[in-house]
Short mmCIF file of N, CA and C in Angstrom, two decimals:
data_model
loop_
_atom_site.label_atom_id
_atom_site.label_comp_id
_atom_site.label_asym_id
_atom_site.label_seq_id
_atom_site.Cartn_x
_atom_site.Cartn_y
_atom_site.Cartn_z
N UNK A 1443 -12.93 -1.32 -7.33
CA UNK A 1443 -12.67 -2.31 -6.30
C UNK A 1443 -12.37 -1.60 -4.99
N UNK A 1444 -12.99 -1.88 -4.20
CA UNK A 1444 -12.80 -1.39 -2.63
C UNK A 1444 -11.38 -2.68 -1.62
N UNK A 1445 -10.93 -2.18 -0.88
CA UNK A 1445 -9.55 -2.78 0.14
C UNK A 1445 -9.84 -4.05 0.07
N UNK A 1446 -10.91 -4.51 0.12
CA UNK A 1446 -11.13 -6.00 0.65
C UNK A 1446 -11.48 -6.63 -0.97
N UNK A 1447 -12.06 -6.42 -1.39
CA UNK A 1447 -12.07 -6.57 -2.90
C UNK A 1447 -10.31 -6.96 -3.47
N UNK A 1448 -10.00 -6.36 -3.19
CA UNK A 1448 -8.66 -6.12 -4.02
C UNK A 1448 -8.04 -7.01 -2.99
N UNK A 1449 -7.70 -7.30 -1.67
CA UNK A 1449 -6.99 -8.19 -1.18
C UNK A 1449 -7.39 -9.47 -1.47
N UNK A 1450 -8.79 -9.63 -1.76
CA UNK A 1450 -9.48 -11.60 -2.32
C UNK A 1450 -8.91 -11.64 -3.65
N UNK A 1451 -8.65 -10.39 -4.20
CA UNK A 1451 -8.31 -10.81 -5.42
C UNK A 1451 -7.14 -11.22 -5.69
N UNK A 1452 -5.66 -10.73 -4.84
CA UNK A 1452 -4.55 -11.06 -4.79
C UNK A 1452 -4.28 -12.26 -3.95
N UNK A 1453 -5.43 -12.86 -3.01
CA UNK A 1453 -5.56 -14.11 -2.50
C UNK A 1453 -5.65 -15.07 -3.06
N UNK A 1454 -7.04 -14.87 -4.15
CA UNK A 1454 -7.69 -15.90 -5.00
C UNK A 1454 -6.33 -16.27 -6.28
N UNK A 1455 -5.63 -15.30 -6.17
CA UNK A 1455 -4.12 -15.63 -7.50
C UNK A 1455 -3.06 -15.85 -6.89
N UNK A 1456 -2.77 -16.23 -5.66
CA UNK A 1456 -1.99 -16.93 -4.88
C UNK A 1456 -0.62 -15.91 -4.69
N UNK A 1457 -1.08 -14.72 -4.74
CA UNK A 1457 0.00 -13.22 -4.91
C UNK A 1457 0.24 -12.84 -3.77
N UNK A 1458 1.28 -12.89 -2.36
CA UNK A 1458 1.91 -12.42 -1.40
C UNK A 1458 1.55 -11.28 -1.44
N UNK A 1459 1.19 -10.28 -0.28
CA UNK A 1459 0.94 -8.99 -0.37
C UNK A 1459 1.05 -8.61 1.11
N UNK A 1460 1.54 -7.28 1.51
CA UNK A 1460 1.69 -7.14 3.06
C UNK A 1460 1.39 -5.42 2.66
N UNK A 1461 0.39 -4.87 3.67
CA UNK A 1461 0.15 -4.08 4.11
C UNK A 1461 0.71 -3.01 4.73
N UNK A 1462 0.94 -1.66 4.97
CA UNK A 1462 1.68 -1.26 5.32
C UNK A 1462 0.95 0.62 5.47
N UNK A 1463 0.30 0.88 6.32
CA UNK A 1463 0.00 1.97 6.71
C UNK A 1463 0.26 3.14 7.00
N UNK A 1464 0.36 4.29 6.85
CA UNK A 1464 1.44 5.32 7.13
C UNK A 1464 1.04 6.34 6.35
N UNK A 1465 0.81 7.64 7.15
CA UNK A 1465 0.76 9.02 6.87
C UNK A 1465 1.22 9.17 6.17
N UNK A 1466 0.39 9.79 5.21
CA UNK A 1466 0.82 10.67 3.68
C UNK A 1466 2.26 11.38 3.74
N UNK A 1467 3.07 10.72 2.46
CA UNK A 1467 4.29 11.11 2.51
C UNK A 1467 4.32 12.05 1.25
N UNK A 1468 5.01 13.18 0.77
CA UNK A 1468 4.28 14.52 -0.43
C UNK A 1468 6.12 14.00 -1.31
N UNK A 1469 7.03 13.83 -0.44
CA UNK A 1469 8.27 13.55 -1.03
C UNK A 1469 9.49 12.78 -0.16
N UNK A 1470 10.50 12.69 -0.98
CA UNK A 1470 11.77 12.09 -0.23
C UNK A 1470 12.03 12.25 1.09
N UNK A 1471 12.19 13.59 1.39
CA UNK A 1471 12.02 13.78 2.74
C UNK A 1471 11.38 13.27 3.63
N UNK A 1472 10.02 14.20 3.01
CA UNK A 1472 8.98 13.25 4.33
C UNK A 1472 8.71 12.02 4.16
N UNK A 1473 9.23 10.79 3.56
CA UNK A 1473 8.83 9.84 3.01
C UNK A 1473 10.36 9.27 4.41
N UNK A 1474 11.81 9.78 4.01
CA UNK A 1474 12.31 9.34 4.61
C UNK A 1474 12.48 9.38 7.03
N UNK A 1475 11.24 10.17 7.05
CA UNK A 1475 10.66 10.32 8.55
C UNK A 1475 9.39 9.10 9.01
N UNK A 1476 9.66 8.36 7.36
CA UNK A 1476 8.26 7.24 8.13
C UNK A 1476 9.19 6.11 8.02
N UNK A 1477 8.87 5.22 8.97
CA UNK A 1477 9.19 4.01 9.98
C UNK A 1477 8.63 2.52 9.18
N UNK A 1478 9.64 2.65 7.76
CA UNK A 1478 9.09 1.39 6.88
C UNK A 1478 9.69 -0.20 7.28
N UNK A 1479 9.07 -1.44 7.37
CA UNK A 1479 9.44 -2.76 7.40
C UNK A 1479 10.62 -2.96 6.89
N UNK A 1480 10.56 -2.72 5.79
CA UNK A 1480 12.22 -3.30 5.29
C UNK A 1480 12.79 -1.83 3.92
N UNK A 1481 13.48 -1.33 5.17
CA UNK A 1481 14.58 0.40 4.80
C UNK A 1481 15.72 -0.12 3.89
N UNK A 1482 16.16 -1.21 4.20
CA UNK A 1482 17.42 -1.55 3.13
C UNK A 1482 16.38 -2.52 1.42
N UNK A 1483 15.29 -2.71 1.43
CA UNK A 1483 14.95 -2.57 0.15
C UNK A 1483 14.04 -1.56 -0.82
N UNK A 1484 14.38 -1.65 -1.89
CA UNK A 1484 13.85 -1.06 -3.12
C UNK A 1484 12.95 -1.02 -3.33
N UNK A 1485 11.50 -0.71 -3.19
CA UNK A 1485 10.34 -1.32 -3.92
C UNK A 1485 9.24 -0.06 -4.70
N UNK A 1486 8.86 -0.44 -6.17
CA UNK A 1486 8.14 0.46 -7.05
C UNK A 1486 7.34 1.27 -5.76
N UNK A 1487 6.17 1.93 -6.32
CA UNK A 1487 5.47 2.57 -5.33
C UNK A 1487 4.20 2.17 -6.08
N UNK A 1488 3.33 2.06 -5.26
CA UNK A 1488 1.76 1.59 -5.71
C UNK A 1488 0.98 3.03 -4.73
N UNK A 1489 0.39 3.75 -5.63
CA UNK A 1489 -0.44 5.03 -5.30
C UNK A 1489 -1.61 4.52 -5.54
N UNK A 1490 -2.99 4.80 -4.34
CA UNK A 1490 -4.03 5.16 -4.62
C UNK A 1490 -4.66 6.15 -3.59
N UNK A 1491 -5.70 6.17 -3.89
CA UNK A 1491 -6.41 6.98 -2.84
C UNK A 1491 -8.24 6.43 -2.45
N UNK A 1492 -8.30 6.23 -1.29
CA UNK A 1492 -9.73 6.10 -1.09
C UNK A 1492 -10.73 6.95 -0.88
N UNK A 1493 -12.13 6.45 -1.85
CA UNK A 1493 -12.78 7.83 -1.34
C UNK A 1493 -13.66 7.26 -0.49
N UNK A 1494 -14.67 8.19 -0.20
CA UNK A 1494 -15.56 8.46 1.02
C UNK A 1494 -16.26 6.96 1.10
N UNK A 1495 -16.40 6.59 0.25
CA UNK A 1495 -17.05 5.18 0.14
C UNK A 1495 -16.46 3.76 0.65
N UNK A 1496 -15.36 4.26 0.50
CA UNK A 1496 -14.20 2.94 0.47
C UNK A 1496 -13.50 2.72 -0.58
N UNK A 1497 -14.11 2.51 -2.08
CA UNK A 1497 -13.40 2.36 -2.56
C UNK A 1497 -12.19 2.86 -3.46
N UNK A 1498 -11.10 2.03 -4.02
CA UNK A 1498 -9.56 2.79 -4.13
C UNK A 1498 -9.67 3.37 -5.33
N UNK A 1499 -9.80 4.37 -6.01
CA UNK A 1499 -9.44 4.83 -6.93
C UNK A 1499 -7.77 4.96 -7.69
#
């Protein structure tokens, strides 16, 4: 599934989802130098990576 793929799909199941862009973080540290929406919550981490094509592996 490629970005847009995967956002119709969390559309079409009526699933809230917000976006959020930002330079590769490797750990805590550098994770804590990026400029996130909401710093006072918790949230799992969802990893992927895109390849040359688009889509997310």
């Amino acid at each position: 599934m490629n970005r847009a793929e995967i956002c119709d799909y969390l559309r079409e199941r009526n699933i809230w989802f917000e976006i959020t862009e930002h330079r590769a973080a490797y750990n805590m540290e550098e994770l804590s130098q990026v400029a996130l929406p909401y710093p006072e919550s918790e949230a799992k981490t969802s990893l992927s990576a895109t390849t040359r094509s688009g889509s997310i592996t």
